Every structure is written in structure tokens, then in C-alpha cells.
mmCIF file of C-alpha atoms in Angstrom:
data_model
loop_
_atom_site.group_PDB
_atom_site.id
_atom_site.type_symbol
_atom_site.label_atom_id
_atom_site.label_comp_id
_atom_site.label_asym_id
_atom_site.label_seq_id
_atom_site.Cartn_x
_atom_site.Cartn_y
_atom_site.Cartn_z
ATOM 1 C CA GLN Z 1 -7.776 -8.036 18.277
ATOM 2 C CA ILE Z 2 -8.595 -4.552 16.475
ATOM 3 C CA THR Z 3 -9.446 -4.214 12.935
ATOM 4 C CA LEU Z 4 -10.691 -1.378 10.262
ATOM 5 C CA LYS Z 5 -11.102 -1.959 6.828
ATOM 6 C CA GLU Z 6 -11.978 0.303 4.042
ATOM 7 C CA SER Z 7 -14.489 0.214 1.517
ATOM 8 C CA GLY Z 8 -16.199 1.906 -0.956
ATOM 9 C CA PRO Z 9 -15.360 3.263 -4.704
ATOM 10 C CA THR Z 10 -12.088 3.154 -6.073
ATOM 11 C CA LEU Z 11 -12.894 5.306 -9.140
ATOM 12 C CA VAL Z 12 -15.173 8.638 -8.751
ATOM 13 C CA LYS Z 13 -16.055 11.590 -11.662
ATOM 14 C CA PRO Z 14 -14.900 15.247 -10.480
ATOM 15 C CA THR Z 15 -18.027 17.308 -9.009
ATOM 16 C CA GLN Z 16 -19.244 13.438 -7.422
ATOM 17 C CA THR Z 17 -19.224 12.976 -3.824
ATOM 18 C CA LEU Z 18 -17.256 10.222 -2.518
ATOM 19 C CA THR Z 19 -18.544 8.136 0.024
ATOM 20 C CA LEU Z 20 -16.243 5.692 1.996
ATOM 21 C CA THR Z 21 -16.729 2.936 4.647
ATOM 22 C CA CYS Z 22 -14.775 1.752 7.623
ATOM 23 C CA THR Z 23 -15.808 -1.318 9.250
ATOM 24 C CA PHE Z 24 -14.226 -2.384 12.503
ATOM 25 C CA SER Z 25 -13.841 -4.872 15.112
ATOM 26 C CA GLY Z 26 -12.327 -5.518 18.301
ATOM 27 C CA PHE Z 27 -13.455 -2.553 19.516
ATOM 28 C CA SER Z 28 -17.237 -0.813 20.765
ATOM 29 C CA LEU Z 29 -17.884 3.185 19.385
ATOM 30 C CA SER Z 30 -19.933 3.592 22.294
ATOM 31 C CA THR Z 31 -17.226 3.100 24.237
ATOM 32 C CA SER Z 32 -15.792 6.034 26.557
ATOM 33 C CA GLY Z 33 -12.451 7.993 25.251
ATOM 34 C CA VAL Z 34 -12.676 5.916 21.867
ATOM 35 C CA GLY Z 35 -12.461 7.559 18.287
ATOM 36 C CA VAL Z 36 -12.577 6.648 14.299
ATOM 37 C CA GLY Z 37 -10.648 9.481 12.071
ATOM 38 C CA TRP Z 38 -10.242 9.471 8.389
ATOM 39 C CA ILE Z 39 -6.621 9.857 6.480
ATOM 40 C CA ARG Z 40 -5.636 10.004 3.522
ATOM 41 C CA GLN Z 41 -2.176 9.978 1.407
ATOM 42 C CA PRO Z 42 -1.922 11.355 -2.175
ATOM 43 C CA PRO Z 43 0.237 8.820 -4.206
ATOM 44 C CA GLY Z 44 3.955 9.271 -3.577
ATOM 45 C CA LYS Z 45 2.818 12.854 -0.877
ATOM 46 C CA ALA Z 46 2.530 12.966 2.541
ATOM 47 C CA LEU Z 47 -0.531 11.951 5.320
ATOM 48 C CA GLU Z 48 -3.142 14.355 5.924
ATOM 49 C CA TRP Z 49 -5.830 14.079 8.819
ATOM 50 C CA LEU Z 50 -9.484 14.334 7.702
ATOM 51 C CA ALA Z 51 -12.092 13.841 10.120
ATOM 52 C CA LEU Z 52 -12.498 12.139 13.428
ATOM 53 C CA ILE Z 53 -15.493 10.689 15.112
ATOM 54 C CA PHE Z 54 -15.455 10.235 19.023
ATOM 55 C CA TRP Z 55 -17.671 7.495 20.834
ATOM 56 C CA ASP Z 56 -20.445 10.575 22.492
ATOM 57 C CA ASP Z 57 -20.633 11.588 18.404
ATOM 58 C CA ASP Z 58 -18.595 14.788 19.026
ATOM 59 C CA LYS Z 59 -17.017 15.612 15.390
ATOM 60 C CA ARG Z 60 -13.716 17.156 13.629
ATOM 61 C CA TYR Z 61 -12.646 18.045 10.639
ATOM 62 C CA SER Z 62 -9.832 19.587 8.907
ATOM 63 C CA PRO Z 63 -10.454 23.249 8.866
ATOM 64 C CA SER Z 64 -9.565 23.270 5.209
ATOM 65 C CA LEU Z 65 -11.426 20.323 3.958
ATOM 66 C CA LYS Z 66 -14.539 21.122 6.527
ATOM 67 C CA SER Z 67 -16.997 22.431 3.829
ATOM 68 C CA ARG Z 68 -16.635 19.413 1.738
ATOM 69 C CA LEU Z 69 -16.522 16.822 4.989
ATOM 70 C CA THR Z 70 -19.611 15.007 7.179
ATOM 71 C CA ILE Z 71 -18.183 11.517 9.317
ATOM 72 C CA THR Z 72 -20.754 9.918 10.644
ATOM 73 C CA LYS Z 73 -21.258 6.361 12.968
ATOM 74 C CA ASP Z 74 -23.587 3.790 13.324
ATOM 75 C CA THR Z 75 -22.576 2.235 16.167
ATOM 76 C CA SER Z 76 -24.620 -0.977 16.290
ATOM 77 C CA LYS Z 77 -22.896 -2.344 13.057
ATOM 78 C CA ASN Z 78 -19.538 -1.315 14.311
ATOM 79 C CA GLN Z 79 -18.895 1.331 11.026
ATOM 80 C CA VAL Z 80 -18.514 4.905 10.371
ATOM 81 C CA VAL Z 81 -19.154 6.546 7.176
ATOM 82 C CA LEU Z 82 -17.095 10.160 5.355
ATOM 83 C CA THR Z 83 -18.788 11.648 2.909
ATOM 84 C CA MET Z 84 -16.217 14.327 1.009
ATOM 85 C CA THR Z 85 -18.626 16.461 -1.252
ATOM 86 C CA ASN Z 86 -17.110 17.845 -4.947
ATOM 87 C CA MET Z 87 -14.386 15.297 -6.045
ATOM 88 C CA ASP Z 88 -11.287 16.970 -7.896
ATOM 89 C CA PRO Z 89 -8.959 15.125 -9.483
ATOM 90 C CA VAL Z 90 -6.310 16.615 -6.881
ATOM 91 C CA ASP Z 91 -8.374 14.491 -3.817
ATOM 92 C CA THR Z 92 -7.024 11.135 -6.125
ATOM 93 C CA ALA Z 93 -5.129 9.575 -2.745
ATOM 94 C CA THR Z 94 -4.948 6.140 -0.639
ATOM 95 C CA TYR Z 95 -7.530 6.947 1.923
ATOM 96 C CA TYR Z 96 -7.380 5.023 5.165
ATOM 97 C CA CYS Z 97 -9.582 4.841 8.476
ATOM 98 C CA ALA Z 98 -7.735 4.460 12.138
ATOM 99 C CA HIS Z 99 -8.822 3.576 15.515
ATOM 100 C CA TRP Z 100 -8.513 6.613 17.037
ATOM 101 C CA GLY Z 101 -7.104 6.063 21.477
ATOM 102 C CA PRO Z 102 -7.074 8.907 24.064
ATOM 103 C CA VAL Z 103 -3.773 8.382 24.627
ATOM 104 C CA THR Z 104 -2.222 6.849 21.553
ATOM 105 C CA ASP Z 105 -4.350 8.589 19.067
ATOM 106 C CA PHE Z 106 -3.962 6.842 15.709
ATOM 107 C CA ASP Z 107 -2.878 3.356 16.738
ATOM 108 C CA TYR Z 108 -4.587 0.925 14.645
ATOM 109 C CA TRP Z 109 -5.086 1.957 10.627
ATOM 110 C CA GLY Z 110 -7.003 -0.104 8.082
ATOM 111 C CA GLN Z 111 -5.253 -1.487 4.703
ATOM 112 C CA GLY Z 112 -6.201 1.856 3.148
ATOM 113 C CA THR Z 113 -8.824 2.516 -0.066
ATOM 114 C CA LEU Z 114 -7.014 3.558 -3.538
ATOM 115 C CA VAL Z 115 -9.612 6.434 -4.445
ATOM 116 C CA THR Z 116 -9.249 8.278 -8.140
ATOM 117 C CA VAL Z 117 -11.144 10.954 -9.244
ATOM 118 C CA SER Z 118 -10.748 10.781 -13.521
ATOM 119 C CA SER Z 119 -13.670 11.627 -15.713
ATOM 120 C CA GLN I 1 3.680 22.429 2.520
ATOM 121 C CA SER I 2 3.434 20.752 6.134
ATOM 122 C CA VAL I 3 3.509 23.088 9.099
ATOM 123 C CA LEU I 4 5.711 20.409 11.009
ATOM 124 C CA THR I 5 8.672 20.137 9.105
ATOM 125 C CA GLN I 6 11.043 16.880 8.416
ATOM 126 C CA PRO I 7 14.012 16.399 6.388
ATOM 127 C CA PRO I 8 12.855 14.405 3.187
ATOM 128 C CA SER I 9 15.498 11.508 3.241
ATOM 129 C CA ALA I 10 17.849 10.304 5.848
ATOM 130 C CA SER I 11 20.317 7.682 5.473
ATOM 131 C CA GLY I 12 22.784 5.219 7.505
ATOM 132 C CA THR I 13 24.037 1.498 7.161
ATOM 133 C CA PRO I 14 23.875 -1.164 9.109
ATOM 134 C CA GLY I 15 24.262 -1.276 12.958
ATOM 135 C CA GLN I 16 24.742 2.774 12.543
ATOM 136 C CA ARG I 17 22.462 5.056 14.892
ATOM 137 C CA VAL I 18 19.866 8.037 13.109
ATOM 138 C CA THR I 19 17.888 10.909 13.878
ATOM 139 C CA ILE I 20 15.308 12.192 12.050
ATOM 140 C CA SER I 21 14.231 15.914 13.685
ATOM 141 C CA CYS I 22 10.460 17.697 13.342
ATOM 142 C CA SER I 23 10.421 20.963 14.046
ATOM 143 C CA GLY I 24 6.944 22.194 14.629
ATOM 144 C CA SER I 25 5.793 25.936 16.418
ATOM 145 C CA SER I 26 4.153 26.644 20.259
ATOM 146 C CA SER I 27 0.958 25.489 19.126
ATOM 147 C CA ASN I 28 1.460 22.366 18.166
ATOM 148 C CA ILE I 29 4.659 20.379 19.109
ATOM 149 C CA GLY I 30 5.217 23.529 22.143
ATOM 150 C CA SER I 31 1.482 22.610 23.478
ATOM 151 C CA ASN I 32 1.345 18.817 22.656
ATOM 152 C CA THR I 33 2.280 15.227 22.752
ATOM 153 C CA VAL I 34 4.293 13.898 19.507
ATOM 154 C CA ASN I 35 3.649 10.697 17.501
ATOM 155 C CA TRP I 36 5.347 8.760 15.152
ATOM 156 C CA TYR I 37 4.425 6.554 12.339
ATOM 157 C CA GLN I 38 6.590 4.179 10.075
ATOM 158 C CA GLN I 39 5.419 3.253 6.920
ATOM 159 C CA LEU I 40 6.619 0.353 4.876
ATOM 160 C CA PRO I 41 6.980 0.519 0.901
ATOM 161 C CA GLY I 42 3.090 -0.048 -0.024
ATOM 162 C CA THR I 43 1.377 -0.861 3.484
ATOM 163 C CA ALA I 44 -0.654 1.412 6.060
ATOM 164 C CA PRO I 45 1.566 3.716 8.406
ATOM 165 C CA LYS I 46 2.085 1.802 11.874
ATOM 166 C CA LEU I 47 1.991 3.852 15.028
ATOM 167 C CA LEU I 48 5.873 3.722 16.167
ATOM 168 C CA ILE I 49 5.903 6.116 19.699
ATOM 169 C CA TYR I 50 3.109 7.736 21.099
ATOM 170 C CA SER I 51 3.025 10.495 23.709
ATOM 171 C CA ASN I 52 6.767 12.103 22.755
ATOM 172 C CA ASN I 53 8.668 8.930 23.653
ATOM 173 C CA GLN I 54 6.331 5.890 24.416
ATOM 174 C CA ARG I 55 6.305 2.745 22.503
ATOM 175 C CA PRO I 56 3.695 0.212 22.010
ATOM 176 C CA SER I 57 3.834 -3.238 22.894
ATOM 177 C CA GLY I 58 5.793 -4.798 19.966
ATOM 178 C CA VAL I 59 8.180 -2.074 18.823
ATOM 179 C CA PRO I 60 11.679 -2.456 19.338
ATOM 180 C CA ASP I 61 13.423 -0.879 21.956
ATOM 181 C CA ARG I 62 15.858 0.704 19.333
ATOM 182 C CA PHE I 63 13.171 3.227 18.661
ATOM 183 C CA SER I 64 13.073 6.132 21.130
ATOM 184 C CA GLY I 65 11.497 9.651 20.615
ATOM 185 C CA SER I 66 12.487 12.902 22.675
ATOM 186 C CA LYS I 67 10.593 16.368 22.204
ATOM 187 C CA SER I 68 12.435 19.559 23.153
ATOM 188 C CA GLY I 69 10.388 23.121 23.102
ATOM 189 C CA THR I 70 8.854 23.365 19.207
ATOM 190 C CA SER I 71 11.009 20.483 17.858
ATOM 191 C CA ALA I 72 10.810 16.243 18.585
ATOM 192 C CA SER I 73 13.119 13.569 17.228
ATOM 193 C CA LEU I 74 13.394 10.403 16.730
ATOM 194 C CA ALA I 75 15.895 7.921 17.102
ATOM 195 C CA ILE I 76 16.565 4.530 15.642
ATOM 196 C CA SER I 77 19.770 2.558 17.009
ATOM 197 C CA GLY I 78 21.523 -0.699 15.497
ATOM 198 C CA LEU I 79 19.980 0.386 12.335
ATOM 199 C CA GLN I 80 18.575 -3.312 10.227
ATOM 200 C CA SER I 81 17.613 -3.135 6.676
ATOM 201 C CA GLU I 82 13.940 -4.159 7.805
ATOM 202 C CA ASP I 83 13.410 -0.491 8.999
ATOM 203 C CA GLU I 84 13.956 1.147 5.444
ATOM 204 C CA ALA I 85 10.385 3.337 5.460
ATOM 205 C CA ASP I 86 9.366 6.329 5.705
ATOM 206 C CA TYR I 87 8.738 8.272 8.891
ATOM 207 C CA TYR I 88 6.166 10.978 9.686
ATOM 208 C CA CYS I 89 5.611 12.624 13.220
ATOM 209 C CA ALA I 90 2.338 14.240 13.779
ATOM 210 C CA ALA I 91 1.274 16.657 16.955
ATOM 211 C CA TRP I 92 -1.841 18.238 16.845
ATOM 212 C CA ASP I 93 -2.841 22.006 16.360
ATOM 213 C CA ASP I 94 -6.129 23.397 16.010
ATOM 214 C CA SER I 95 -6.071 19.911 13.444
ATOM 215 C CA LEU I 96 -4.225 16.976 13.229
ATOM 216 C CA LEU I 97 -0.630 17.619 11.670
ATOM 217 C CA PHE I 98 1.514 15.650 10.182
ATOM 218 C CA GLY I 99 4.666 16.145 8.803
ATOM 219 C CA GLY I 100 6.127 15.837 5.114
ATOM 220 C CA GLY I 101 7.589 12.298 6.088
ATOM 221 C CA THR I 102 11.270 11.184 6.106
ATOM 222 C CA LYS I 103 12.341 9.091 3.565
ATOM 223 C CA LEU I 104 14.893 6.487 5.400
ATOM 224 C CA THR I 105 17.708 4.195 3.414
ATOM 225 C CA VAL I 106 19.954 1.592 4.378
ATOM 226 C CA LEU I 107 22.960 1.648 3.034
#
């Protein structure tokens, strides 16, 4: 059974760096073809893909946010970490992490964590 | 404004068949497969359709997907009240794109 859970601060100030951790179980990020990604959703708005890291440490980023994002993995801890620099109130959103499969894409999602950016 | 265009809303009565469209371009839907996600109120998205028309285990066969050229569609037959949700299409381009979402109301 694949499960994922996001953790991190619920409130950050403008210009600060956000660090979110995705802790997962039921699969290994060392298995060929597997990945973990991040997607966010501002309140009342659509989903937006942020980043994806693969089993071989290949990384992909949203072109519009690439300069602000870093995704890393710790295979031994079954964790993936996303950092986003220079946070702004428009970055207020629910942040989801999700398991990525080579055919299904994002097939299992965490429950999401709401991050509010405010001074 | 999303690159993948969906109608903001759709509706139907119980038992009816409804379709939701997703329009893209040659660089996304025209070149790659389409996924559909269902997001019930207050919950995380759930994979509904992958690879244009494949259902993950556990998804009822009332849900079906299709793709033609640069457009894709999600069809829901035998509409039920529990189908009331937001639906999103997704496809790769130079990055992963999501549609703007369609809010389905069961009247």
C-alpha cells in the first residue's frame, strides 16, 4: 500500500525559504522507473506542477519556478524534500507530494499541506 | 490561464451521461498521453484515467477517457451524486500541465 504525507511549516513570511518534506511508504525510490513529485493548489484554483525527482536522481522543474525550486531525495529515509526560495503571498497554496509511475504518472497523492505566506 | 483548456463547469442529473473536454496543442495532448484526476471537495486529487483511456484498479467503468488529435474527453455515464467534484486533465509538454479544472454539479 503506497502512502505519502507532507510535512512542513503552515506559515512562512515573505522572502523566506519554504522547506517541505514528503515521507512515503509502500515503495522505494531506488526502484527503476519510480519518481516523487510536488504539485500545489492555491485556494479555489487549479493544480500546478512544481517538481519531480526520479529513482536515478534525475530532476525536472516547472520552467516558471525553476530558479526558486530544489528537490532532493533521501532514499534511506524514504523522504523527498522540496525547497522554494523567496516566498510570496501568491505562493499560498496546498502543497501535495505524489508518487510517479512511468505509465500512470502521478497515481498516489498525499493529503496535502496548506502553506500560508503572510507577514 | 491554463494551456490545457477545460470548461469551468458542467452539470447533469442522476443517471445521465456527461462529458468534459480538454483542449491542448500539438506539443502537449497532440504528442503525449492524457491523465484525468477527480478531486472531491476538501480532498487530494485521485487518478481517474491514465494513458488517455486506462482506468486504475478500483475506478468504476462508468468513467472513460478518449483522445483525438489535440483534444481529450472524460465521459461519466450513469451519473451519481458522489461524482460531484472537480475534474482535471493533465498532459506533458516541456513540463507537466494541468487543465484549469471543471466543476461537475449533479443536479
